[in-house]
Each structure stands twice: as structure tokens, then as C-alpha cells.
PDB file of C-alpha atoms in Angstrom:
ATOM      1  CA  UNK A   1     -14.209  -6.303  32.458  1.00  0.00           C
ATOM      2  CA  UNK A   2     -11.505  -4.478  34.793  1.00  0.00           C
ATOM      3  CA  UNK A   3      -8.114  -4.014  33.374  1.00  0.00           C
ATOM      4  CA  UNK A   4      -5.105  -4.076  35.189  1.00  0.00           C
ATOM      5  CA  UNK A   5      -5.968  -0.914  36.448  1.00  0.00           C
ATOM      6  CA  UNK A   6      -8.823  -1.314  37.278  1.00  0.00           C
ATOM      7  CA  UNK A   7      -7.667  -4.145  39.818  1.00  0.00           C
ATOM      8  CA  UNK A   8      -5.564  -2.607  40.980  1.00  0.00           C
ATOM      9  CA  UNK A   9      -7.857  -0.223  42.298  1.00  0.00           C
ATOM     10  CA  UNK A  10     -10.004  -3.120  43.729  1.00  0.00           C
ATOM     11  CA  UNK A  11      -7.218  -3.847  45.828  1.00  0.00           C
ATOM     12  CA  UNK A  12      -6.834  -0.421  47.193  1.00  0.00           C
ATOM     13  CA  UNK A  13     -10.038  -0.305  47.947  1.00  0.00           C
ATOM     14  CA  UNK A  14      -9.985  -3.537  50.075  1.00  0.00           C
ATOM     15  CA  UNK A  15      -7.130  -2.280  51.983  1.00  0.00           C
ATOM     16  CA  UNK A  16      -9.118   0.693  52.778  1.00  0.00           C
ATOM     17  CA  UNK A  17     -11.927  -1.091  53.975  1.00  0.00           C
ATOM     18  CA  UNK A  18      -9.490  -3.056  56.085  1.00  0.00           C
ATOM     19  CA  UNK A  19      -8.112   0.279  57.848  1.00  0.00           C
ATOM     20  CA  UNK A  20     -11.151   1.541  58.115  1.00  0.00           C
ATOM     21  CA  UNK A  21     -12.553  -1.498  60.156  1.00  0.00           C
ATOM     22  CA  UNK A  22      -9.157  -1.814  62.114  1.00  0.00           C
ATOM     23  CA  UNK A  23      -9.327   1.404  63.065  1.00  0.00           C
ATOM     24  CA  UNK A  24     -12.808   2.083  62.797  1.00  0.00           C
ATOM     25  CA  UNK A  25     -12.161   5.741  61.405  1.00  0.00           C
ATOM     26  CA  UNK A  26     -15.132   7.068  59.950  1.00  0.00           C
ATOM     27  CA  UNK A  27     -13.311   9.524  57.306  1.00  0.00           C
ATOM     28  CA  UNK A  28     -11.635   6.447  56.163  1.00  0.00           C
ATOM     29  CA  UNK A  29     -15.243   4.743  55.900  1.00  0.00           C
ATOM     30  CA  UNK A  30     -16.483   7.998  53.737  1.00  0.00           C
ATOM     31  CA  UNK A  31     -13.201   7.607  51.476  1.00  0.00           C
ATOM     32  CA  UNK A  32     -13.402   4.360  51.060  1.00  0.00           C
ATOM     33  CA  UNK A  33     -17.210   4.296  50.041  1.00  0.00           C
ATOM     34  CA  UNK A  34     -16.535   7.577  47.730  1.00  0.00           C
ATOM     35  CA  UNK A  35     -13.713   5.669  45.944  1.00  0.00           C
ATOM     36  CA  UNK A  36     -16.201   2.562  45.216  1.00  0.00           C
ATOM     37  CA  UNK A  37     -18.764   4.854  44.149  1.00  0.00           C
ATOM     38  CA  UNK A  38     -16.652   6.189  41.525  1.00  0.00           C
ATOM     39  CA  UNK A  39     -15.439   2.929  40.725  1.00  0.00           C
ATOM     40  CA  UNK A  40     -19.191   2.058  40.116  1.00  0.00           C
ATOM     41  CA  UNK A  41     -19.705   5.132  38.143  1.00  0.00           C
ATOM     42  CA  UNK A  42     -16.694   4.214  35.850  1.00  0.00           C
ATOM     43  CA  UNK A  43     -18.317   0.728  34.807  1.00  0.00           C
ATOM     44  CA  UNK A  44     -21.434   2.165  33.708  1.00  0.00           C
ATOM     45  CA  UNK A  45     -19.647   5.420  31.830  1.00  0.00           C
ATOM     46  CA  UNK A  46     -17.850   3.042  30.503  1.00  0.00           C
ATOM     47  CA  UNK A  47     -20.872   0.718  28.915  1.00  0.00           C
ATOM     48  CA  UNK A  48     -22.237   3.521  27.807  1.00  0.00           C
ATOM     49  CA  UNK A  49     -19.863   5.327  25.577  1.00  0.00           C
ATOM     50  CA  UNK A  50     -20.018   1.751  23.626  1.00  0.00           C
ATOM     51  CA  UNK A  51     -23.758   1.159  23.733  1.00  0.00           C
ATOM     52  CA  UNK A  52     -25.569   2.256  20.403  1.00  0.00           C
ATOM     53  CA  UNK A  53     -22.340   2.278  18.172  1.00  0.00           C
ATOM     54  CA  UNK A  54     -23.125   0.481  14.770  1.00  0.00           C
ATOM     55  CA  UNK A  55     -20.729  -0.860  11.767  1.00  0.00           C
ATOM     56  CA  UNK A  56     -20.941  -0.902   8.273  1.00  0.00           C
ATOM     57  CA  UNK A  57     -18.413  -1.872   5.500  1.00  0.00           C
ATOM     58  CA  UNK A  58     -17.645   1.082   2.971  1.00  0.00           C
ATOM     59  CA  UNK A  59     -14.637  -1.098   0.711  1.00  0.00           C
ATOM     60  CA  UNK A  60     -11.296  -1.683   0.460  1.00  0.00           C
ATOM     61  CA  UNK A  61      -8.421  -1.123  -2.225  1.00  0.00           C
ATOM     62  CA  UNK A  62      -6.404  -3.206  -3.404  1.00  0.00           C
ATOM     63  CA  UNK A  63      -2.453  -3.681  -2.295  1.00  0.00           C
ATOM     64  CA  UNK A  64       0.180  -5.679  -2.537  1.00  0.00           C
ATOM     65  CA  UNK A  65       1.800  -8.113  -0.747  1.00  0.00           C
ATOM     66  CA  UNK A  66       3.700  -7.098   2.837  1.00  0.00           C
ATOM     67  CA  UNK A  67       1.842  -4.057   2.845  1.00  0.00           C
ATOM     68  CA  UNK A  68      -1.006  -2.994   4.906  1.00  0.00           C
ATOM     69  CA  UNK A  69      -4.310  -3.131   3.703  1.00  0.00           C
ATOM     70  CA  UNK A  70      -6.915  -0.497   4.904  1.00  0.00           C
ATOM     71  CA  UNK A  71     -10.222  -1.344   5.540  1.00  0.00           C
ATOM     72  CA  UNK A  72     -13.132   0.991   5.537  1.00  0.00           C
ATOM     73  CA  UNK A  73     -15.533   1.019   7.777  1.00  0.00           C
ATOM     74  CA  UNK A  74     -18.826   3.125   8.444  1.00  0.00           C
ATOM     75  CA  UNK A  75     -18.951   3.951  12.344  1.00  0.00           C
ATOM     76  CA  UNK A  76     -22.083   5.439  13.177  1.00  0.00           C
ATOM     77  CA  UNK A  77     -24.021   6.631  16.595  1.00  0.00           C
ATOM     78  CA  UNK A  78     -27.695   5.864  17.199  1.00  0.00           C
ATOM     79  CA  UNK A  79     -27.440   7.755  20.092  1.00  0.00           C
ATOM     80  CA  UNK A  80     -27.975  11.019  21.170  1.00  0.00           C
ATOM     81  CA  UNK A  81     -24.697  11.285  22.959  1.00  0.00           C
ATOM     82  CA  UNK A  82     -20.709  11.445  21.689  1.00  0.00           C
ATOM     83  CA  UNK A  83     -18.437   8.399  21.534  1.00  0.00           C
ATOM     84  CA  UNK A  84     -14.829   9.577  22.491  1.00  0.00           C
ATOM     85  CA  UNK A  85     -11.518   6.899  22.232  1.00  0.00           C
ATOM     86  CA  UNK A  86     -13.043   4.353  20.607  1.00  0.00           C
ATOM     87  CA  UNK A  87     -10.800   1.689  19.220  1.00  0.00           C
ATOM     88  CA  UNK A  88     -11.135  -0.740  15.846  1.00  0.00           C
ATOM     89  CA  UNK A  89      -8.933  -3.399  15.194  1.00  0.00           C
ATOM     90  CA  UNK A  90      -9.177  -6.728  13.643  1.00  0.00           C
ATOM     91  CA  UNK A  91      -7.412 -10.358  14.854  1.00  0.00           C
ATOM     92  CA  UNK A  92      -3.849  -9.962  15.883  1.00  0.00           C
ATOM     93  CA  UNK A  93      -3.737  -6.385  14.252  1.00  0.00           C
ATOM     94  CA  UNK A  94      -2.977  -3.016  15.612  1.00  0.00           C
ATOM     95  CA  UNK A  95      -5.575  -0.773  16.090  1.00  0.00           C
ATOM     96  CA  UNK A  96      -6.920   3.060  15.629  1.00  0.00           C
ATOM     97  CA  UNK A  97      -8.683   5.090  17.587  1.00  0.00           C
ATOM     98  CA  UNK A  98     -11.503   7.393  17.239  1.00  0.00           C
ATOM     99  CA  UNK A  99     -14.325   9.719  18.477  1.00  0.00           C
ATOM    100  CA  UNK A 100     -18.061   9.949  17.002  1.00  0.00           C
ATOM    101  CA  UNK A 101     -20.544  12.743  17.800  1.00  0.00           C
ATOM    102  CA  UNK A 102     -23.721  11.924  18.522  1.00  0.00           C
ATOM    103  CA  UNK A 103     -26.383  11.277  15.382  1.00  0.00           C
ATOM    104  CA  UNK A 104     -23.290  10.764  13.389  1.00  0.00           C
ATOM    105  CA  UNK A 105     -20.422   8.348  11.152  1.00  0.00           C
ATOM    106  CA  UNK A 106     -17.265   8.838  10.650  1.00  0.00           C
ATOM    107  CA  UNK A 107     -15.004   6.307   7.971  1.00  0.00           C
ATOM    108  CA  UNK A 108     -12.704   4.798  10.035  1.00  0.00           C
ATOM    109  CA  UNK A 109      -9.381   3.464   7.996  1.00  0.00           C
ATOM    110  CA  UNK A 110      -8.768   0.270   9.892  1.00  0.00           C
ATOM    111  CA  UNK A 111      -5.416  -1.550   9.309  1.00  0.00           C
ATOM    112  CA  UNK A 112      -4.559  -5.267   8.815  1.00  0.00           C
ATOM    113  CA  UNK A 113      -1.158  -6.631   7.646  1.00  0.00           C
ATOM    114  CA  UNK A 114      -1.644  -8.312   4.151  1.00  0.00           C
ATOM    115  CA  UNK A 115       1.124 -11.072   4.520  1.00  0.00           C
ATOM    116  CA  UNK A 116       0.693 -12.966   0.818  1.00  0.00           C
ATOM    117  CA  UNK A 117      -1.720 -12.570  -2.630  1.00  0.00           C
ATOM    118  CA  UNK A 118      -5.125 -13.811  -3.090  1.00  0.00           C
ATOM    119  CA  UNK A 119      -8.143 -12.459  -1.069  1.00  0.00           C
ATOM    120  CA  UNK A 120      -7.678 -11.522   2.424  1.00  0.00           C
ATOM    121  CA  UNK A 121     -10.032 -12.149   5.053  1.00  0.00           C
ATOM    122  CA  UNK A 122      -9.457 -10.154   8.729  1.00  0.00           C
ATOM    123  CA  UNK A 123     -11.992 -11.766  10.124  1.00  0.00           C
ATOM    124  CA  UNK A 124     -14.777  -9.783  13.122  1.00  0.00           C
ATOM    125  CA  UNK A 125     -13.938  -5.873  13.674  1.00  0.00           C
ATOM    126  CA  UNK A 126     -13.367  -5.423  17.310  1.00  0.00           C
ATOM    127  CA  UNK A 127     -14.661  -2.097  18.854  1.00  0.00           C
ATOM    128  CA  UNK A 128     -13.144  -1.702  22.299  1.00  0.00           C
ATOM    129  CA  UNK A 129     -13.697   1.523  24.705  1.00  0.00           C
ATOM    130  CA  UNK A 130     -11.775   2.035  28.284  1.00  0.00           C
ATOM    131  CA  UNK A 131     -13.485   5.407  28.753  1.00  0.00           C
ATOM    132  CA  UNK A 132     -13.333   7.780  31.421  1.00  0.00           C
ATOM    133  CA  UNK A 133     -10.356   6.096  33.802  1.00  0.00           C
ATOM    134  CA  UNK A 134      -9.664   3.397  32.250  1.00  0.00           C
ATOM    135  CA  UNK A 135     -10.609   0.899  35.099  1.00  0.00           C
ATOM    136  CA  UNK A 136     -12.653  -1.118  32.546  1.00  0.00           C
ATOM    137  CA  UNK A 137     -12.698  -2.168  28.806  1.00  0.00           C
ATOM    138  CA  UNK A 138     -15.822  -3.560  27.029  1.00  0.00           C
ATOM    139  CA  UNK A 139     -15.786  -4.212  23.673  1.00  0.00           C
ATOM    140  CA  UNK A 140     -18.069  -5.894  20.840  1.00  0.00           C
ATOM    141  CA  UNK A 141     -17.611  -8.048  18.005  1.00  0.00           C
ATOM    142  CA  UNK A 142     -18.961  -7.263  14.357  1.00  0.00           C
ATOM    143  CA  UNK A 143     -19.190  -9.524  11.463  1.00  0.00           C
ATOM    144  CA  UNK A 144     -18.465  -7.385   8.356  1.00  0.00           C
ATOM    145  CA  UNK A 145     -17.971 -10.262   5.644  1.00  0.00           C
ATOM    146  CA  UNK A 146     -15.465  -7.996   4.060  1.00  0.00           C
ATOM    147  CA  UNK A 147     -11.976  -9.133   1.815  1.00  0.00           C
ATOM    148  CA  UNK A 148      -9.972  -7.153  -0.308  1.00  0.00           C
ATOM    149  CA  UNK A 149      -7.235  -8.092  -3.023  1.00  0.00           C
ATOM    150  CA  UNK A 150      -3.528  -8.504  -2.604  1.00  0.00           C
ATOM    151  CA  UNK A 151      -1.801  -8.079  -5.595  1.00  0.00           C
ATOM    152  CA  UNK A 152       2.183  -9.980  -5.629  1.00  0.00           C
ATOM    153  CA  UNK A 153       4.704  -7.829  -3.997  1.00  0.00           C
ATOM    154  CA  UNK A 154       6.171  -6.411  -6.849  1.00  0.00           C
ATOM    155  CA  UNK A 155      10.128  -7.510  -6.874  1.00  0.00           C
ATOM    156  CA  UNK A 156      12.996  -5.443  -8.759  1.00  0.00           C
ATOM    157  CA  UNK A 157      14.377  -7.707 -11.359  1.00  0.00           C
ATOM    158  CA  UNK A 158      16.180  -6.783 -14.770  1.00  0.00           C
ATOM    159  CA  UNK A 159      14.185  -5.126 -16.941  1.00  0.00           C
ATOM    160  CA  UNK A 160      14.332  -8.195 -19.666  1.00  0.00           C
ATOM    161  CA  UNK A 161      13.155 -10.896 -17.226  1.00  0.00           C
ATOM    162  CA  UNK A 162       9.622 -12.480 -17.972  1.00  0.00           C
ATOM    163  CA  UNK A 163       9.627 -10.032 -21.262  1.00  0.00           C
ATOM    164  CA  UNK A 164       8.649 -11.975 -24.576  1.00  0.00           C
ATOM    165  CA  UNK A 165       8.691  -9.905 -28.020  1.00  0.00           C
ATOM    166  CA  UNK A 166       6.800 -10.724 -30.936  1.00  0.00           C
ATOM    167  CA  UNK A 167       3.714 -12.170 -32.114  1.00  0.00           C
ATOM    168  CA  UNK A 168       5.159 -15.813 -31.308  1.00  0.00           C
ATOM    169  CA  UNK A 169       6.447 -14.577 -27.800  1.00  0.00           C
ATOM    170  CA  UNK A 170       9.996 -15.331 -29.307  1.00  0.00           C
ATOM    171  CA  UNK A 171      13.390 -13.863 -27.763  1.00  0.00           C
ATOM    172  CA  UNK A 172      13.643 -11.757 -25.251  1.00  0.00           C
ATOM    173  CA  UNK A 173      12.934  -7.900 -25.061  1.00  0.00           C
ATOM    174  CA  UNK A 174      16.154  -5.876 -24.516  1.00  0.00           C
ATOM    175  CA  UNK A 175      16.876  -2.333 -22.884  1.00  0.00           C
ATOM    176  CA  UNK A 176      16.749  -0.376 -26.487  1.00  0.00           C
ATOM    177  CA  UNK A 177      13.985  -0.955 -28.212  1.00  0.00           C
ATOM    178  CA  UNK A 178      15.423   0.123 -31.557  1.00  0.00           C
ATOM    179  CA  UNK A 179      17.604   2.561 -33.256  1.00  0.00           C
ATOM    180  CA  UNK A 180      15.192   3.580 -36.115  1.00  0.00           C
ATOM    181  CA  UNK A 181      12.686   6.793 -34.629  1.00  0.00           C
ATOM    182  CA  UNK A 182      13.506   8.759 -31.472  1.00  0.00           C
ATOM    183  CA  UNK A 183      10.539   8.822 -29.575  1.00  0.00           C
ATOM    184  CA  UNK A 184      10.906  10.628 -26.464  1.00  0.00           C
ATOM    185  CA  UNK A 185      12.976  10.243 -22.822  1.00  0.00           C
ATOM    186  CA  UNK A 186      12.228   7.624 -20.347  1.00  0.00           C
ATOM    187  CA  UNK A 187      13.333   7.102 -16.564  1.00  0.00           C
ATOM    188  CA  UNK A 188      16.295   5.435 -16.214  1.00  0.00           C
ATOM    189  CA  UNK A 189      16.261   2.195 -14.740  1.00  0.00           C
ATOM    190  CA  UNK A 190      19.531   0.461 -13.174  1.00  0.00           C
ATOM    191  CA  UNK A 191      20.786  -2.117 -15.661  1.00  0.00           C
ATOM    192  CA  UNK A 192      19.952   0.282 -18.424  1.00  0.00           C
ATOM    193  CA  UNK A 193      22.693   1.208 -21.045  1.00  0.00           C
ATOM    194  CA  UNK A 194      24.781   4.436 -20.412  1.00  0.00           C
ATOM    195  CA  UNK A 195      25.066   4.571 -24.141  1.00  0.00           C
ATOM    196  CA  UNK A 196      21.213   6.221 -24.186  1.00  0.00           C
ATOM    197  CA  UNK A 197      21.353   8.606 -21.364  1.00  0.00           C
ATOM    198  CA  UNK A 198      20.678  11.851 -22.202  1.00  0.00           C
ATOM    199  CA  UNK A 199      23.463  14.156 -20.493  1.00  0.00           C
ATOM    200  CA  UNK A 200      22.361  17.319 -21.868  1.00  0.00           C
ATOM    201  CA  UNK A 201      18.537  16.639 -19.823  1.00  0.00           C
ATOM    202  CA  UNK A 202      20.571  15.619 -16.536  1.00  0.00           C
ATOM    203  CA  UNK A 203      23.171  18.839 -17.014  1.00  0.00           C
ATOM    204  CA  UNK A 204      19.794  21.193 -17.106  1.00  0.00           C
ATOM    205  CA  UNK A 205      18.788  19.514 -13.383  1.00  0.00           C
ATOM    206  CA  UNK A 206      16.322  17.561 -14.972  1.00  0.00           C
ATOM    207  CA  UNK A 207      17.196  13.773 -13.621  1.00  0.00           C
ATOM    208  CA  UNK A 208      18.638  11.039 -15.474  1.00  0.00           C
ATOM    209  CA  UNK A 209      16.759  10.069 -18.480  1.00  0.00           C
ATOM    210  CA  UNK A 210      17.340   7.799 -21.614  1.00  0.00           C
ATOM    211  CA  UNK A 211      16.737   8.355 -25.089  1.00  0.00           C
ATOM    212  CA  UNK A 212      13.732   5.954 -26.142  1.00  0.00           C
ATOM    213  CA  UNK A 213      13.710   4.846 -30.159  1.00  0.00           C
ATOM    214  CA  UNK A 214      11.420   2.779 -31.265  1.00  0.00           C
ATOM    215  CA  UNK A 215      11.748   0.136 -34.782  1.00  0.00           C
ATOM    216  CA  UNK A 216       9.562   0.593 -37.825  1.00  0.00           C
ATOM    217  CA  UNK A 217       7.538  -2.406 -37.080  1.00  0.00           C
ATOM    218  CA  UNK A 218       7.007  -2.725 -33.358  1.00  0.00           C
ATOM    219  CA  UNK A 219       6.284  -6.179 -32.200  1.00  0.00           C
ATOM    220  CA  UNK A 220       3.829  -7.201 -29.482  1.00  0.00           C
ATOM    221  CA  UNK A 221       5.172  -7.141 -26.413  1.00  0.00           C
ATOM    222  CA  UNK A 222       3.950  -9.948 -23.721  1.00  0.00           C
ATOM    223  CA  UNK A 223       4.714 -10.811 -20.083  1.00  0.00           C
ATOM    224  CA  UNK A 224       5.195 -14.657 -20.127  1.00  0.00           C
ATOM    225  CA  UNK A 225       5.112 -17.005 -17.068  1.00  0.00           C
ATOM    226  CA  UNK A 226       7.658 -19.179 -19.572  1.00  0.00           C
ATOM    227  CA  UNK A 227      10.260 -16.365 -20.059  1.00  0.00           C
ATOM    228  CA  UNK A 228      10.726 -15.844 -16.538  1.00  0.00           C
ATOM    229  CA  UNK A 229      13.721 -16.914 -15.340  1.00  0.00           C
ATOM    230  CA  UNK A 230      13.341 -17.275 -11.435  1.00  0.00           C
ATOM    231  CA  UNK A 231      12.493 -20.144  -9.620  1.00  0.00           C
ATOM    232  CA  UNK A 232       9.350 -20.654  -7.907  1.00  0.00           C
ATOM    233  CA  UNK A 233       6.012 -19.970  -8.334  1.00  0.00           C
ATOM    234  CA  UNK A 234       5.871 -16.727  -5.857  1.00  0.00           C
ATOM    235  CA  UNK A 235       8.682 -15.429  -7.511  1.00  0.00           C
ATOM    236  CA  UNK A 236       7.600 -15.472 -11.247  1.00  0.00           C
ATOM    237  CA  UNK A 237       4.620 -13.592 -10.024  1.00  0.00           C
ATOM    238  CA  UNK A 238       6.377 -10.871  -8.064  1.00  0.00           C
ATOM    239  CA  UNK A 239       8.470 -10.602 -11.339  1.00  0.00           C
ATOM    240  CA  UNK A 240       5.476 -10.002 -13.741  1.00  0.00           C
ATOM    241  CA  UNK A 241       4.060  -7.960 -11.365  1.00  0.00           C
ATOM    242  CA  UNK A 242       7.111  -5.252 -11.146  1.00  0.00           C
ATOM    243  CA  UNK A 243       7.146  -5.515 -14.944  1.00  0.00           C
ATOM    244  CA  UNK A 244       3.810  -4.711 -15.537  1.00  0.00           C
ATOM    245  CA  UNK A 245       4.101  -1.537 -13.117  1.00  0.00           C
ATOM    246  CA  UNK A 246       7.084  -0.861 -14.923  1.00  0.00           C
ATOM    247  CA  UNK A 247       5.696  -0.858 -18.573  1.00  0.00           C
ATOM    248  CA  UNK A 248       2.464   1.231 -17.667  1.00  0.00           C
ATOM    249  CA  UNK A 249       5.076   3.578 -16.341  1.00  0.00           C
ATOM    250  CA  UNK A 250       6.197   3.994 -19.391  1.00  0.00           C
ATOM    251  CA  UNK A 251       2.689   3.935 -21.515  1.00  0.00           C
ATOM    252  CA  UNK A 252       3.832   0.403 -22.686  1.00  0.00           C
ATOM    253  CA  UNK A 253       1.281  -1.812 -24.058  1.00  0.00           C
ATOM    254  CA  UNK A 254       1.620  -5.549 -23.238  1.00  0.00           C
ATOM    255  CA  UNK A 255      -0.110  -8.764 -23.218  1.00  0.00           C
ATOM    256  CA  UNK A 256      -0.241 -11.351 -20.048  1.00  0.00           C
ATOM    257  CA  UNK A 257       0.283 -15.192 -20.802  1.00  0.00           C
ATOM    258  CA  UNK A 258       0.092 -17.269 -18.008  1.00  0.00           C
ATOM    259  CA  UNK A 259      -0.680 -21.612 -17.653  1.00  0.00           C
ATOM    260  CA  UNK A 260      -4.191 -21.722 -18.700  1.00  0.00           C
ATOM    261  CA  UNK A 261      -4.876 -17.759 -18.735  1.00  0.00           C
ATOM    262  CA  UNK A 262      -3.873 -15.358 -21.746  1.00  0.00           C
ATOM    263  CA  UNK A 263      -4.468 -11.302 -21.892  1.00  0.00           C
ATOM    264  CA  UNK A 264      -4.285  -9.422 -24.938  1.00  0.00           C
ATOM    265  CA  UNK A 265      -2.346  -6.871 -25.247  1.00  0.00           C
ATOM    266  CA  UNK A 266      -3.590  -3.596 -24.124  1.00  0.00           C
ATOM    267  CA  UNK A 267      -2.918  -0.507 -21.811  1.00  0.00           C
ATOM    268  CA  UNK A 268      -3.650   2.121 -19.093  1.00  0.00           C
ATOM    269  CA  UNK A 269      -4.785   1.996 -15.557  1.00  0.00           C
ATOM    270  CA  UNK A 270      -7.832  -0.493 -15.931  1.00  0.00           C
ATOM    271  CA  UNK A 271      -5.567  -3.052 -17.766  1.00  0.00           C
ATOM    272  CA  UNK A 272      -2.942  -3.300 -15.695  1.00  0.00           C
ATOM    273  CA  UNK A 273      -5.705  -3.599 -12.723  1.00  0.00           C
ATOM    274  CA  UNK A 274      -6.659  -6.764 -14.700  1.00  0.00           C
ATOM    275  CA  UNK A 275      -3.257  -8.097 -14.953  1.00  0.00           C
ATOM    276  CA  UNK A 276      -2.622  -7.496 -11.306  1.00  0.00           C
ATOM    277  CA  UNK A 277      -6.136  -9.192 -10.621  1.00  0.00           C
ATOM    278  CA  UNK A 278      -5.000 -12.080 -12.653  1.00  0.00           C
ATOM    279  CA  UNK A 279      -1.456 -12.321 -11.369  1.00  0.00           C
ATOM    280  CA  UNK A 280      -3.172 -12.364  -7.551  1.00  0.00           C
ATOM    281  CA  UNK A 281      -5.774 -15.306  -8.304  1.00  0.00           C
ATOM    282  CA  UNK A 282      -3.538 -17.438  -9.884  1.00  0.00           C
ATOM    283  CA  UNK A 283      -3.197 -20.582  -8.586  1.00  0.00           C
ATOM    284  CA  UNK A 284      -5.940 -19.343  -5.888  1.00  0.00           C
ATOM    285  CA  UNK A 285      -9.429 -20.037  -7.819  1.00  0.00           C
ATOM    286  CA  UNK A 286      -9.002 -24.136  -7.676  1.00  0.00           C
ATOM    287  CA  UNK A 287      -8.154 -24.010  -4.004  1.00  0.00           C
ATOM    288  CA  UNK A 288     -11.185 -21.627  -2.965  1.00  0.00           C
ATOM    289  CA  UNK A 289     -13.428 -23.385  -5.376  1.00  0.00           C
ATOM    290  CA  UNK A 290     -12.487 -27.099  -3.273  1.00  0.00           C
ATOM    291  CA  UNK A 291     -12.632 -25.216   0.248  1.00  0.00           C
ATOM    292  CA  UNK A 292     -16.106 -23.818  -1.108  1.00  0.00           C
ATOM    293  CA  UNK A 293     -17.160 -27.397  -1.644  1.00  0.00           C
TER     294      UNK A 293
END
């Protein structure tokens, strides 16, 4: 298909044919002819540096919410020839651009907005080349069948919000954990008290810390939808989420309690992944099990 460039070069090339039958000049004939020739040439160079280029998904991780989720991709050449200033892009997304040599793949990052949790679907990868001149642009369509996870974006709220402690899940968790057994520094967080900062870390050029104690009997410490205290469904979830980042910040272990869904309490990287997992499909399973049916 010829881009605006491209027609515009049509139309100098009619008025060239006009002047050159006007004025029946043959140099004008040979320029004119030479011009379409290369125009010709173009289309085909352009065809070609598409033809033989194949797609395959190679994953996705996981974000959050209002960020941009990269896609993977596999771009490979069955031909024996280079690719150069190719360009991958999905729906309404902006796109990247790349070269392949020939017999080769290369893992192409491709970029998609992630507007809200749940699974996201970009829909068919668009591969689009305008090589050599840029007079045409042919492009082709491939159905991946790929998705990958938005977690909640994670929202700043005080440290005690959606924080239950105690086997029951009674009162709320505050800033100082105890007073009983120092047990190390921790990054301070705003809201935190200045009674606990540790001035003599912070006068050595060491940041701002705060002194950490911890009571003889620790209680269990949960994340509960019912101890959240802002409104909305969205926002309780963005809550939990920037507590649960928080906590495994801080080696924290904690337990997830949600309507119908209940985590132990645990920590590290892979339980925190399942909190985040859980915290994204909420509310999401019913609705893609009835869209399903």
C-alpha cells in the first residue's frame, strides 16, 4: 500500500508524464520512465524485506496497573536474506523497531499499556516494514494467543491501613511493633514516629532509618479486605497491594484474607507473587468464567 509518500510521488510522476507529452521532450520521457521504474523497484524491495518473517511468543512478566507491560516475542527469518526496520506493535499501541539477519531470531520486547488488573489481552502483533524509501508499507497480522498479569497499582497509604494483628485479625497494627527486643533498622516510611529514628545511622551518611523492636510474643500479622479503610473495591486492592510490597520489604511475614479467599501467613518472593496473583483475580474469575460460557 503507498503511504503518503509514496503518493505523492505518483503525482509527480503524472505531472512528468504530462510535460513530457506537452512538450514531447524525450529526456523528460527517460526521467519520467526511470522514476517509475524505481518506484516499481521500491514495491517489490519492499514485499520482500517482510516475506519469510515468522512469530513466536517467548512470555511475559507480570506488572502492575498503569504501567507498561512487555511482551516477548520470538522474531525469526526463514530466509536467506536480512530484515532491516521492521516494526511490532499491537492495537492502539506504540511500536519498536528492529532488524533480523538472515537464518536468525532476535526477542523483540514489544510494549502495550496495561490500563487495569486481571489478565490482559493485546490482541494480533502487527509487523509492518516501509523499507528502502518509504513509498510503501506492508504489514501482516499474527495471532499469538498471549496475556500476561496485572497486578493492582500499588497506592501509598499509611502504613496501618488494611493491617490486622493477631490470630483473630483484631486491632490494628501500629508503626512500633514493640518496645521489648531491638531487632535491627528499617527504612523509614513517612507517617512513621520520629521517636525511633536512629540519628546516629543518618549522622554517619547512612539514610534515615528507624529502630525496629519486636514483643515477646509476636502475633500474626494479616492483610484484611475488612480493615481497610478506603472506599471502593479498586482502592482496597491498590491498598493491600502497597502493603504487601511494603512488608516483604521488610522480611515481614503476613497472611491475605479476602471475601471468599484466605492465605496463610508466609514470606519471600514466591508468596508475595501469590498474594499479588490473588489480589489481581479478584473479583475477575466469576466474570471470565460467565464470558467463557
Amino acid at each position: 500500500m503507498p503511504t503518503r509518500a509514496g503518493l505523492g510521488y505518483c503525482f509527480v510522476l503524472l505531472l512528468l508524464l504530462l510535460l513530457s507529452v506537452n512538450f514531447e521532450n524525450n529526456l523528460a520521457y527517460a526521467l519520467t520512465f526511470l522514476l517509475t521504474g524505481v518506484f516499481i523497484v521500491a514495491m517489490h524491495m519492499t514485499h520482500s524485506n517482510l516475506a519469510g518473517v515468522k512469530t513466536e511468543f517467548a512470555g511475559a512478566e507480570a506488572c502492575y496497573a498503569q504501567d507498561t507491560a512487555l511482551f516477548n516475542v520470538w522474531v525469526s527469518s526463514q530466509r536467506g536474506c536480512d530484515h532491516y526496520q521492521l516494526t511490532a506493535s499491537w492495537p492502539n499501541q506504540s511500536s519498536i523497531t528492529f532488524d533480523i539477519q538472515a537464518l536468525c531470531r532476535e526477542k523483540v520486547a514489544v510494549p502495550c499499556h496495561a490500563p487495569e488488573r486481571g489478565w490482559l489481552s493485546p490482541g494480533l502483533l502487527k509487523i509492518e516494514s516501509r523499507l528502502p524509501l518509504g513509498l510503501f508499507k506492508v504489514w501482516t497480522y499474527h495471532a499469538l494467543n498471549v496475556k500476561c498479569l496485572v497486578y493492582p497499582q500499588p497506592i501509598n497509604h499509611p502504613v496501618s491501613s488494611g493491617l490486622d494483628l493477631g490470630s483473630q485479625g483484631r486491632g490494628i497494627l501500629s508503626n512500633q511493633d514493640g518496645s521489648d527486643d531491638f531487632q535491627g533498622l528499617a527504612d523509614y516510611q513517612p507517617g512513621m514516629s520520629q521517636q525511633h529514628i536512629a540519628w546516629k545511622v543518618f549522622a554517619r551518611g547512612q539514610g534515615l532509618h528507624v529502630k525496629h523492636y519486636v514483643a515477646e510474643q509476636d502475633a500474626e500479622l494479616w492483610l484484611d479486605w475488612q480493615a481497610c479503610l478506603e472506599p471502593g473495591i479498586e482502592a482496597k486492592l491498590s491498598s493491600l497491594c502497597y502493603q504487601a510490597r511494603y512488608l516483604t520489604s521488610q522480611q515481614r511475614a503476613f497472611g491475605l484474607r479476602l471475601p471468599g479467599k484466605k492465605l496463610t501467613p508466609a514470606m519471600g518472593p514466591e508468596h508475595l507473587r501469590a498474594v499479588l496473583t490473588t489480589l489481581a483475580l479478584f473479583g475477575k474469575e466469576s466474570s471470565n468464567a460467565e464470558s467463557a460460557a
